[in-house]
Short mmCIF file of C-alpha atoms in Angstrom, two decimals:
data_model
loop_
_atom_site.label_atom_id
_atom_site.label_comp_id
_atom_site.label_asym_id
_atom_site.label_seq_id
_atom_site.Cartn_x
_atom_site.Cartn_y
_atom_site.Cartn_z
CA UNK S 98 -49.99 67.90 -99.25
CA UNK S 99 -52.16 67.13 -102.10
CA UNK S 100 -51.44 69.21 -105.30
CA UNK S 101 -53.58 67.41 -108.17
CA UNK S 102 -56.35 69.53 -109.50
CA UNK S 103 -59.14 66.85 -109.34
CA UNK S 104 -61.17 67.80 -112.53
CA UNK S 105 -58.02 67.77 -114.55
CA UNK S 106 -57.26 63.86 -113.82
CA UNK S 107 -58.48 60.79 -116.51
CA UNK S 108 -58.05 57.40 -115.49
CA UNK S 109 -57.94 54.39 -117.29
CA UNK S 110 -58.43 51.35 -115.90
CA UNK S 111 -57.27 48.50 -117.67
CA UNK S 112 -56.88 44.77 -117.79
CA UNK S 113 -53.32 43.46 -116.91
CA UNK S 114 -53.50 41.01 -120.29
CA UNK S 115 -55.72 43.07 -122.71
CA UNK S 116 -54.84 43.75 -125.71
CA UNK S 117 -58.11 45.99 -126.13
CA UNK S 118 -56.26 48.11 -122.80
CA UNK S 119 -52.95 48.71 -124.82
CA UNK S 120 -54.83 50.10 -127.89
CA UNK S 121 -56.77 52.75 -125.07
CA UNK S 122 -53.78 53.39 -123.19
CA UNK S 123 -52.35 54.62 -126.11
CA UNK S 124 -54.97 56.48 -127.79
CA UNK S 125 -55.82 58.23 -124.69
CA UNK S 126 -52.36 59.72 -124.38
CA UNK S 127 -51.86 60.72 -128.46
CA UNK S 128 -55.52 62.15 -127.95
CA UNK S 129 -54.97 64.13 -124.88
CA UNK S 130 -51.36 64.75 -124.79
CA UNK S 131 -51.44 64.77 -120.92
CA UNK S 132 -48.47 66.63 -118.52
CA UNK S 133 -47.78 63.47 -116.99
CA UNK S 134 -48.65 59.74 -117.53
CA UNK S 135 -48.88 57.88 -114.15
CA UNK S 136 -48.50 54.18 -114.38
CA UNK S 137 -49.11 51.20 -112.01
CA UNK S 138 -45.48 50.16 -111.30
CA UNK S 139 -42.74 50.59 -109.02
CA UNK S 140 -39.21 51.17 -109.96
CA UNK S 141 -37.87 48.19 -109.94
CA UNK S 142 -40.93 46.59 -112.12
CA UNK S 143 -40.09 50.01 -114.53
CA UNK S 144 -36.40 49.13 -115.19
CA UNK S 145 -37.20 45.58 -116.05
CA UNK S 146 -39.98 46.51 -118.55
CA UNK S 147 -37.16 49.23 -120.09
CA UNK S 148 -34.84 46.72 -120.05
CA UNK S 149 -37.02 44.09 -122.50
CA UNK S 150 -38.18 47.01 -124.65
CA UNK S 151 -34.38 47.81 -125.19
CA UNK S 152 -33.73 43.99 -125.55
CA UNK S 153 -31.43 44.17 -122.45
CA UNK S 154 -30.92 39.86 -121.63
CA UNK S 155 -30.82 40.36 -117.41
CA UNK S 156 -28.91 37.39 -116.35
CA UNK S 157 -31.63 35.14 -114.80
CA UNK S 158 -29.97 32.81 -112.27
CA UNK S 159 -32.00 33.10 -109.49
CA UNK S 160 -30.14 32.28 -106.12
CA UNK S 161 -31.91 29.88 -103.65
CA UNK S 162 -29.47 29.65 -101.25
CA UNK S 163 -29.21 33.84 -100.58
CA UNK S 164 -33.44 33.56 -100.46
CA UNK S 165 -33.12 31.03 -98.20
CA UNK S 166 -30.59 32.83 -96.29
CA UNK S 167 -32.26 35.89 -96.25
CA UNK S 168 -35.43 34.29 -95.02
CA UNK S 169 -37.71 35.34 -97.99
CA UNK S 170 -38.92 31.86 -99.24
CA UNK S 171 -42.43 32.64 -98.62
CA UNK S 172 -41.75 36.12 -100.30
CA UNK S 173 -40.37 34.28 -103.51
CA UNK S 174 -42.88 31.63 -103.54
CA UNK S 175 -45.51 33.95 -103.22
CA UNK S 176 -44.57 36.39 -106.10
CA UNK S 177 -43.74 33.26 -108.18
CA UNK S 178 -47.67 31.91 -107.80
CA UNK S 179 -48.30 35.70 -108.53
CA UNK S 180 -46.65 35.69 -111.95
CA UNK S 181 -47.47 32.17 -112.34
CA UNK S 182 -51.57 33.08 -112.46
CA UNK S 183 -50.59 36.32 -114.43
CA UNK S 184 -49.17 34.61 -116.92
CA UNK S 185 -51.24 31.96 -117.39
CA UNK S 186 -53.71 34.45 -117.90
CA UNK S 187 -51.23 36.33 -120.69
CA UNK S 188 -50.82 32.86 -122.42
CA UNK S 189 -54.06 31.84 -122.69
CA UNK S 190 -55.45 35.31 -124.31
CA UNK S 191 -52.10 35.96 -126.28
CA UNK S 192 -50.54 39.36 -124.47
CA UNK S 193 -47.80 39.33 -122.31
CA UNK S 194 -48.94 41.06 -119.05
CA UNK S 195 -48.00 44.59 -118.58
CA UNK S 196 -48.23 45.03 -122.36
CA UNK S 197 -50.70 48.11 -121.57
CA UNK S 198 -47.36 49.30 -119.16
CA UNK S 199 -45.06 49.14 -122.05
CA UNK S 200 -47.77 50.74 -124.73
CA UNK S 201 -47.97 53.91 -122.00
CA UNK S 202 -44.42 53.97 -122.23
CA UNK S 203 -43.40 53.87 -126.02
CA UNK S 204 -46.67 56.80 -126.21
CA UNK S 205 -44.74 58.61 -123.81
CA UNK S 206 -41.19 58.59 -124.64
CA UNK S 207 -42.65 59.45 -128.58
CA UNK S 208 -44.16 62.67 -127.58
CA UNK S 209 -41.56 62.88 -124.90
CA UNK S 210 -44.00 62.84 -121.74
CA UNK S 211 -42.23 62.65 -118.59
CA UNK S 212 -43.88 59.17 -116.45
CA UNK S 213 -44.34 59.20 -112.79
CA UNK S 214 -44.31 55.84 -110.99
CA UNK S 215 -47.05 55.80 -108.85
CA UNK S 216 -47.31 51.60 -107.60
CA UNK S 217 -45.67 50.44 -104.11
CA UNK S 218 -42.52 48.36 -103.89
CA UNK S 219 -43.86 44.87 -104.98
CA UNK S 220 -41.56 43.04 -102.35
CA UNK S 221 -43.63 45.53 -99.23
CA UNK S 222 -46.26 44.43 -100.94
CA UNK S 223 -46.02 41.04 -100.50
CA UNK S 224 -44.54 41.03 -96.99
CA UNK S 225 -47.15 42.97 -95.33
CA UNK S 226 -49.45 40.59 -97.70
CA UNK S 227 -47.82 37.10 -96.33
CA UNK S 228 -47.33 39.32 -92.37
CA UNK S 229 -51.64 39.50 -91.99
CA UNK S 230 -51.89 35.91 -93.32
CA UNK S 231 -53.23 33.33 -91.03
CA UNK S 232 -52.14 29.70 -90.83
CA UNK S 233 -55.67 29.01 -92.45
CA UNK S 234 -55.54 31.68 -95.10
CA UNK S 235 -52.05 30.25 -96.40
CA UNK S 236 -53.28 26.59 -96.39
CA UNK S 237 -56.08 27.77 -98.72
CA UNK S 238 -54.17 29.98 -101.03
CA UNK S 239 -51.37 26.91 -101.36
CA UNK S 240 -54.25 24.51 -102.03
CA UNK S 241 -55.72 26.56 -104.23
CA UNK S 242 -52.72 27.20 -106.22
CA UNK S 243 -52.26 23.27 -106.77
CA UNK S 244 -55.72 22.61 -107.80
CA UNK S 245 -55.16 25.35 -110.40
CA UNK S 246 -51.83 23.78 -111.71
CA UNK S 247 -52.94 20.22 -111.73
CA UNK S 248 -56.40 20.65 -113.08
CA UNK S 249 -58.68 20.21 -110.54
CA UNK S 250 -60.44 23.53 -110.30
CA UNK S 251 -63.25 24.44 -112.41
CA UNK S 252 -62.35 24.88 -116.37
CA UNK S 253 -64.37 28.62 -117.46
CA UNK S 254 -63.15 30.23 -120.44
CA UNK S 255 -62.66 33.87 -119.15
CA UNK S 256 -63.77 37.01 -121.10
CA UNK S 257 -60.88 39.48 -120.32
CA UNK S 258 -62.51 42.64 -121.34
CA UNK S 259 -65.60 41.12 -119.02
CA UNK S 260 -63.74 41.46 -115.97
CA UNK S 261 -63.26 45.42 -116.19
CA UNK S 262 -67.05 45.65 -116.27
CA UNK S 263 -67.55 47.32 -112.69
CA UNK S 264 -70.50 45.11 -112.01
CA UNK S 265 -68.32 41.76 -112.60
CA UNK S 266 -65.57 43.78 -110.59
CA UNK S 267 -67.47 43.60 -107.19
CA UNK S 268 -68.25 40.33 -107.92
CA UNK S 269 -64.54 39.10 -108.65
CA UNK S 270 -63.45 41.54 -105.41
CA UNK S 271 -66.27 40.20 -102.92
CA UNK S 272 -65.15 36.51 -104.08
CA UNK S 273 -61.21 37.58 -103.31
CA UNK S 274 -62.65 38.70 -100.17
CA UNK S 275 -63.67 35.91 -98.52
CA UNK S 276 -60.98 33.53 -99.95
CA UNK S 277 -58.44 35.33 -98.21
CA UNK S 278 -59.68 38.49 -96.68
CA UNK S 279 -56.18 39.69 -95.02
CA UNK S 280 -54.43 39.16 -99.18
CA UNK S 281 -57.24 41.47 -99.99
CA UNK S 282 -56.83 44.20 -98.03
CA UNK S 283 -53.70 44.35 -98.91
CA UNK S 284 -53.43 44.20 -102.32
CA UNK S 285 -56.73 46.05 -103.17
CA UNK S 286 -57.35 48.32 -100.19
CA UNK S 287 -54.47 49.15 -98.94
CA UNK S 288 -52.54 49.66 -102.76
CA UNK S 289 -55.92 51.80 -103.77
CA UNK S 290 -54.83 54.26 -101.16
CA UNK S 291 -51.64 54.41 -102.05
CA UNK S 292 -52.18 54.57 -105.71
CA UNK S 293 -54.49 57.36 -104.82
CA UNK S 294 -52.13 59.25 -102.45
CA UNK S 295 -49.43 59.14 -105.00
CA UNK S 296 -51.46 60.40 -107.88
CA UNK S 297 -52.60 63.36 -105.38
CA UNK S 298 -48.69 64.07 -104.91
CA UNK S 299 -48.24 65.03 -108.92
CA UNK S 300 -47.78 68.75 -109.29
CA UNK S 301 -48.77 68.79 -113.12
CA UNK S 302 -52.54 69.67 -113.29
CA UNK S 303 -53.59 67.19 -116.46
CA UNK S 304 -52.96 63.81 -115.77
CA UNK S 305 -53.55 60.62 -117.13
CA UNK S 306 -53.18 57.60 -114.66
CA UNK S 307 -52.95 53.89 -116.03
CA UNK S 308 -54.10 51.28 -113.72
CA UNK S 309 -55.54 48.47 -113.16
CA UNK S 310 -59.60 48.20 -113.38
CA UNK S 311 -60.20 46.46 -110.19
CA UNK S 312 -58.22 49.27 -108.38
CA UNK S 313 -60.19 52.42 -110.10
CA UNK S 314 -63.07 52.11 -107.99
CA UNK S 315 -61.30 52.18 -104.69
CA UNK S 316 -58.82 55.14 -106.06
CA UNK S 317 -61.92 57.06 -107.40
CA UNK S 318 -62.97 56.98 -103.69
CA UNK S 319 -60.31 57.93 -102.06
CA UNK S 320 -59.90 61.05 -104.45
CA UNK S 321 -63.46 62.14 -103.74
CA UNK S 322 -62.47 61.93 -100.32
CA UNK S 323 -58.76 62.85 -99.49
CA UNK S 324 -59.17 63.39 -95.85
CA UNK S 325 -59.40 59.81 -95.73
CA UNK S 326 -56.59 58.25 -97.06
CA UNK S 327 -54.18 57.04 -94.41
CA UNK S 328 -50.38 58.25 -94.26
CA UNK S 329 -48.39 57.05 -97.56
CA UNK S 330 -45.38 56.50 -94.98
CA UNK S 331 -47.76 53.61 -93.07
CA UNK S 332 -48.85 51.74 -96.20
CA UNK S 333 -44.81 51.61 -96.61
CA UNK S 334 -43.94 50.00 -93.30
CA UNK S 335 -43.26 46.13 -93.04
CA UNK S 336 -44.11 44.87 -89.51
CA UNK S 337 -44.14 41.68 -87.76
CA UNK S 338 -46.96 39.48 -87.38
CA UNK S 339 -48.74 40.39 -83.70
CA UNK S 340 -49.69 38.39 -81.25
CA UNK S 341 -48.77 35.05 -79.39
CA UNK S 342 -47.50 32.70 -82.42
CA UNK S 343 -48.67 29.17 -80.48
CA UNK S 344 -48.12 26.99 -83.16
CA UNK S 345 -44.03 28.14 -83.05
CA UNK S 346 -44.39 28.01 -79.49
CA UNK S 347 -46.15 24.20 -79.57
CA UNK S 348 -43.23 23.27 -82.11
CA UNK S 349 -40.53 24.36 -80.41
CA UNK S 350 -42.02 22.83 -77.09
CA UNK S 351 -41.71 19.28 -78.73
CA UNK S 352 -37.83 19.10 -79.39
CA UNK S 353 -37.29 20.67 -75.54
CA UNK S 354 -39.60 17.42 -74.19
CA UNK S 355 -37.44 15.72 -76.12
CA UNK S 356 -34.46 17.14 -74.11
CA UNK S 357 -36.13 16.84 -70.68
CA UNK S 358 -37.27 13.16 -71.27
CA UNK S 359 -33.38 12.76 -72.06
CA UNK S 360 -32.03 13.97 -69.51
CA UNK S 361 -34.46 12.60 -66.81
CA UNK S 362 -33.83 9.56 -67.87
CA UNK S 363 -30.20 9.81 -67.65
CA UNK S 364 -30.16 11.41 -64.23
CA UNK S 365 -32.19 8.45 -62.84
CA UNK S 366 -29.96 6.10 -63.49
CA UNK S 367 -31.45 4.94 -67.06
CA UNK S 368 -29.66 3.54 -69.99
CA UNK S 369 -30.41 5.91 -72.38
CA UNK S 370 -27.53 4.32 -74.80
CA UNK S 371 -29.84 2.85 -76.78
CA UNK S 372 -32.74 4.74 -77.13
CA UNK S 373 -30.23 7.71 -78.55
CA UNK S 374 -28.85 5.63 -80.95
CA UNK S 375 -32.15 4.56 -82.02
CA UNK S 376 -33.00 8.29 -82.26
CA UNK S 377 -30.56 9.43 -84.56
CA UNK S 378 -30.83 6.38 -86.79
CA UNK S 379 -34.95 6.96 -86.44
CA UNK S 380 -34.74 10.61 -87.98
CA UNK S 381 -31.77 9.92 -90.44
CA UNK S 382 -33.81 7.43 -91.91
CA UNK S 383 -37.03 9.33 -92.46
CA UNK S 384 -35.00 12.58 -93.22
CA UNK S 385 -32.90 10.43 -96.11
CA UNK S 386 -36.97 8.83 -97.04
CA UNK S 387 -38.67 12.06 -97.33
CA UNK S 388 -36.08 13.83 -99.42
CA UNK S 389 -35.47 11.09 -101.87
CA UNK S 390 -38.54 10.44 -101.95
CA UNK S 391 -39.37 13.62 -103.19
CA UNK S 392 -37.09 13.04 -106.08
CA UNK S 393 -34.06 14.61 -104.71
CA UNK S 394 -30.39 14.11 -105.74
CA UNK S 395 -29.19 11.25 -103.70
CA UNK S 396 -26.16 14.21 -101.88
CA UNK S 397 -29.61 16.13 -101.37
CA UNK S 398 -31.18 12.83 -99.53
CA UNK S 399 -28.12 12.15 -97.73
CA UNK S 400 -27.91 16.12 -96.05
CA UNK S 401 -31.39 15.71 -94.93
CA UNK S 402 -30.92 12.84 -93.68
CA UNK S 403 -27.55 13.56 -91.61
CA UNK S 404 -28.62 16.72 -90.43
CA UNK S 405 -32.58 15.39 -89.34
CA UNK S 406 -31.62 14.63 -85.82
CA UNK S 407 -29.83 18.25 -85.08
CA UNK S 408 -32.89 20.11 -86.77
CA UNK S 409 -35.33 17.83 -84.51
CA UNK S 410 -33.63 18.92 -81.13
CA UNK S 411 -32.76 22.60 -82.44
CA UNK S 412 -37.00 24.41 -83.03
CA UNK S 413 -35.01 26.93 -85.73
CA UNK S 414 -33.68 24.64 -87.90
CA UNK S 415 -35.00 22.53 -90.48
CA UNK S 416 -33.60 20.02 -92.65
CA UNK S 417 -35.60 20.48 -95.64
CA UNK S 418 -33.75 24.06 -96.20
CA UNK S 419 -30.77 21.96 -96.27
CA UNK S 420 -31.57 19.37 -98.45
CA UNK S 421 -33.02 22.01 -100.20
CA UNK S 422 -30.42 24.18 -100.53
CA UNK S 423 -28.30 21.26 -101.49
CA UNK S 424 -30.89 20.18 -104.40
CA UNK S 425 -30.33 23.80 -105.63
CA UNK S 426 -26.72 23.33 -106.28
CA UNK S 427 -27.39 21.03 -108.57
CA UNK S 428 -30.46 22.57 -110.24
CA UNK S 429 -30.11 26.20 -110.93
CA UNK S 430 -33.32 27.78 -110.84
CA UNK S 431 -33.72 30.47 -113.64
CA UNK S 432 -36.06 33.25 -114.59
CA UNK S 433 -37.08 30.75 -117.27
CA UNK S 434 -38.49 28.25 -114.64
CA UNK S 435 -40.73 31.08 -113.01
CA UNK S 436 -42.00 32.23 -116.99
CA UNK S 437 -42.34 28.31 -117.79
CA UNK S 438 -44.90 28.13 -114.63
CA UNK S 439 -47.14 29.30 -117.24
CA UNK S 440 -47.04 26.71 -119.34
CA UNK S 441 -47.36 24.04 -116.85
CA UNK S 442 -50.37 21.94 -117.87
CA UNK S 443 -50.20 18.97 -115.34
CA UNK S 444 -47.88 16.78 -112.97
CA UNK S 445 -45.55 16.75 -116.09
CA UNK S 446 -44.83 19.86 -116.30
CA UNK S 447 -44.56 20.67 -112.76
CA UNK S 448 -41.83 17.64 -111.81
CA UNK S 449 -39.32 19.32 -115.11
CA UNK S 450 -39.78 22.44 -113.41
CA UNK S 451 -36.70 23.46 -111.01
CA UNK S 452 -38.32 25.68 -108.59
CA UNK S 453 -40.72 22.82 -108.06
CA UNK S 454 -38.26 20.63 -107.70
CA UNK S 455 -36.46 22.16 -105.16
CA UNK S 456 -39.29 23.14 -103.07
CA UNK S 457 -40.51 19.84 -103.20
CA UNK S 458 -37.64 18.05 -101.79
CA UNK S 459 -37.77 21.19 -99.10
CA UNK S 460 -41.43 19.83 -98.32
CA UNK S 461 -40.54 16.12 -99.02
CA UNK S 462 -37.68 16.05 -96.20
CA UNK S 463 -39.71 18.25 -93.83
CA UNK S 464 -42.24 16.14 -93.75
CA UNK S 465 -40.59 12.93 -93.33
CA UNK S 466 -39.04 14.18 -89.92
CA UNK S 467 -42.04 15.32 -88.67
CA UNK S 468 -43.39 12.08 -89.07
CA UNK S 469 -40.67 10.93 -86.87
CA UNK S 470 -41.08 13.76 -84.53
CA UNK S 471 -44.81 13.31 -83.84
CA UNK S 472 -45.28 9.43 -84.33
CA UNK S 473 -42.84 7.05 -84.82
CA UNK S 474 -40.00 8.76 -82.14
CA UNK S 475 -42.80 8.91 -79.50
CA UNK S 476 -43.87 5.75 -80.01
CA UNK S 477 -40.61 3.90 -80.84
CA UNK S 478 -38.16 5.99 -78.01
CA UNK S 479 -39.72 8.11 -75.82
CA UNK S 480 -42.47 6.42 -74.26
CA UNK S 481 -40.42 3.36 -73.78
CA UNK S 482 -38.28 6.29 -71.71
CA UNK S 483 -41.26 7.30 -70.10
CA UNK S 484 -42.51 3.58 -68.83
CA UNK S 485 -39.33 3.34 -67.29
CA UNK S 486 -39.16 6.54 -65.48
CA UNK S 487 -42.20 6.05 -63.74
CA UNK S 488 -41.30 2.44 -63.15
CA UNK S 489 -44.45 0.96 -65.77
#
């Protein structure tokens, strides 16, 4: 049931890193003295912000090893490349994102204006985000993101105040768009109606609601027109990915021909002795290369290697989480390493970084036994297993 009297509502749309937006924000709500302030954030964004206006010091050990457990790497990486462009953004120009957050805030608590939290859980944001993204879509976004942090993308010195211009808006949106249409409709269309349906929800009639330009547009819409904003409850839900996931399917179809070949051999008669041996030494090898590579911890290089030829038999294991995972014990990743991301000017930068690190040697060790997996075990045992079955 929507309960906001439209004519009674201002919104201010704002850039993230502005510190033109904080100086609006707040004379908007000393000018107007409004019911209610709504602001762009969920709770748990809300009680962070509190907690560094108070000068509350969160303890900020991250844990790898419970992300990794809980199968939210993707999730973490892809709020950490989040924050990372945000506050690159925030460096360059001088303001901390969310400054225009906090300035709504300190307006409110002075003339003692109760807040209403109107964003979605950033996590279900993020899920359903990474749940509609293609194989494709993420190879782009991850390439991307490294041609931003090493330097290779185009160099434009970016007018902040520019971007809330609605004209540049559509422009900036329609570009979004076709880099990575599903991360679009999710974080723009789908978050406009739900910024929208929440603002409808507040009982006080005047209202101001602080949010972010490129969403006022879309939430200006869907207040015109109500009847078309979908269920709140269905912008909340996080589903799996549908349809037939082939490329799991292919990959875990490799390690069972492995079996087969195996097996066929051995029923026939073969002497498989040596071809297994060569197997396991074949993917400890590569598994040790491509962690240490990477510029793992030599315990790190030595997991990944001793657990390769396990993870290449078993399609739901792989041993870059455990080299990984390993790597992390010995380099505790920090809220510090995610803020630094900022600051990360080149290759430098980027290899004294800890999440990096860690995610590198995840990478490094991955791919070094899937080069064994798809070329040199093949070539070097299998097909040898193969002649001789059919008697070649």
């Amino acid at each position: 049931m929507f309960l906001l009297k439209r004519e009674c509502l201002t919104i201010i749309g704002t850039a993230h890193v502005s510190s033109d937006s904080v100086d609006e924000v707040k004379d908007a709500i000393y000018e107007q003295h409004p019911e209610v302030v709504a602001i762009e954030l969920d709770r748990g964004r809300y009680i962070r912000l509190k907690n560094e206006m108070a000068g509350i010091v969160e303890d900020d050990k991250i844990s790898v090893t419970q992300i990794i457990k809980d199968n939210k790497v993707g999730l973490f990486f892809t709020t950490t490349l989040l924050s990372y462009f945000q506050s690159k953004i925030g460096e360059d120009v001088d303001v901390k994102p969310g400054s225009e957050m906090v300035g709504a805030i300190e307006a409110c608590e002075d003339l003692q204006i109760p807040i209403a939290l109107i964003d979605r859980d950033i996590s279900t944001t993020l899920q359903r985000a990474l749940n509609k993204m293609g194989f494709m879509e993420k190879a782009k976004f991850m390439f991307g993101l490294l041609a931003s942090v090493l330097g290779f993308g185009d160099e434009e010195d970016v007018d902040i105040e520019e971007l809330k211009n609605p004209e540049n808006l559509d422009d900036l949106m329609e570009m979004f768009k076709d880099e990575a249409p599903s991360v679009h409709e999710v974080l723009v269309h789908e978050r406009d109606a739900y910024l929208a349906g929440k603002i409808l929800q507040i009982p006080q009639d005047h209202v101001i609601a602080v949010v972010g330009a490129g969403h006022r547009p879309g939430i200006e819409r869907y207040l015109d027109n109500p009847e078309t904003l979908p269920p709140l409850s269905e912008l909340e839900k996080i589903e799996g990915k549908k349809g037939i996931p082939w490329l799991k399917i292919i990959l875990a179809l490799i390690p069972i021909m492995f079996v087969v070949i195996f097996f066929l051999a051995y029923i026939n008669g073969i002497n498989i002795v040596g071809n297994f041996y060569d197997f396991i030494i074949i993917s400890m090898i590569m598994g040790f290369l491509g962690s240490i590579l990477s510029g793992s911890k030599i315990q790190s290089a030595i997991v990944g290697g001793v657990v390769a030829p396990l993870t290449i038999i078993h399609p739901l294991l792989a041993a870059g989480w455990f080299s990984g995972l390993t790597e992390a014990k010995y380099r505790k990743v920090r809220q510090s390493d995610i803020k630094n991301l900022a600051k990360i000017e080149g290759f430098r930068d980027l290899w004294n970084n800890n999440i990096f690190r860690i995610l590198l040697v995840v990478v490094g060790t991955n791919l070094g036994v899937s080069i064994a997996t798809l070329v040199i075990l093949p070539s070097q045992v299998f097909m040898p297993l193969i002649f001789k079955l059919f008697g070649a």
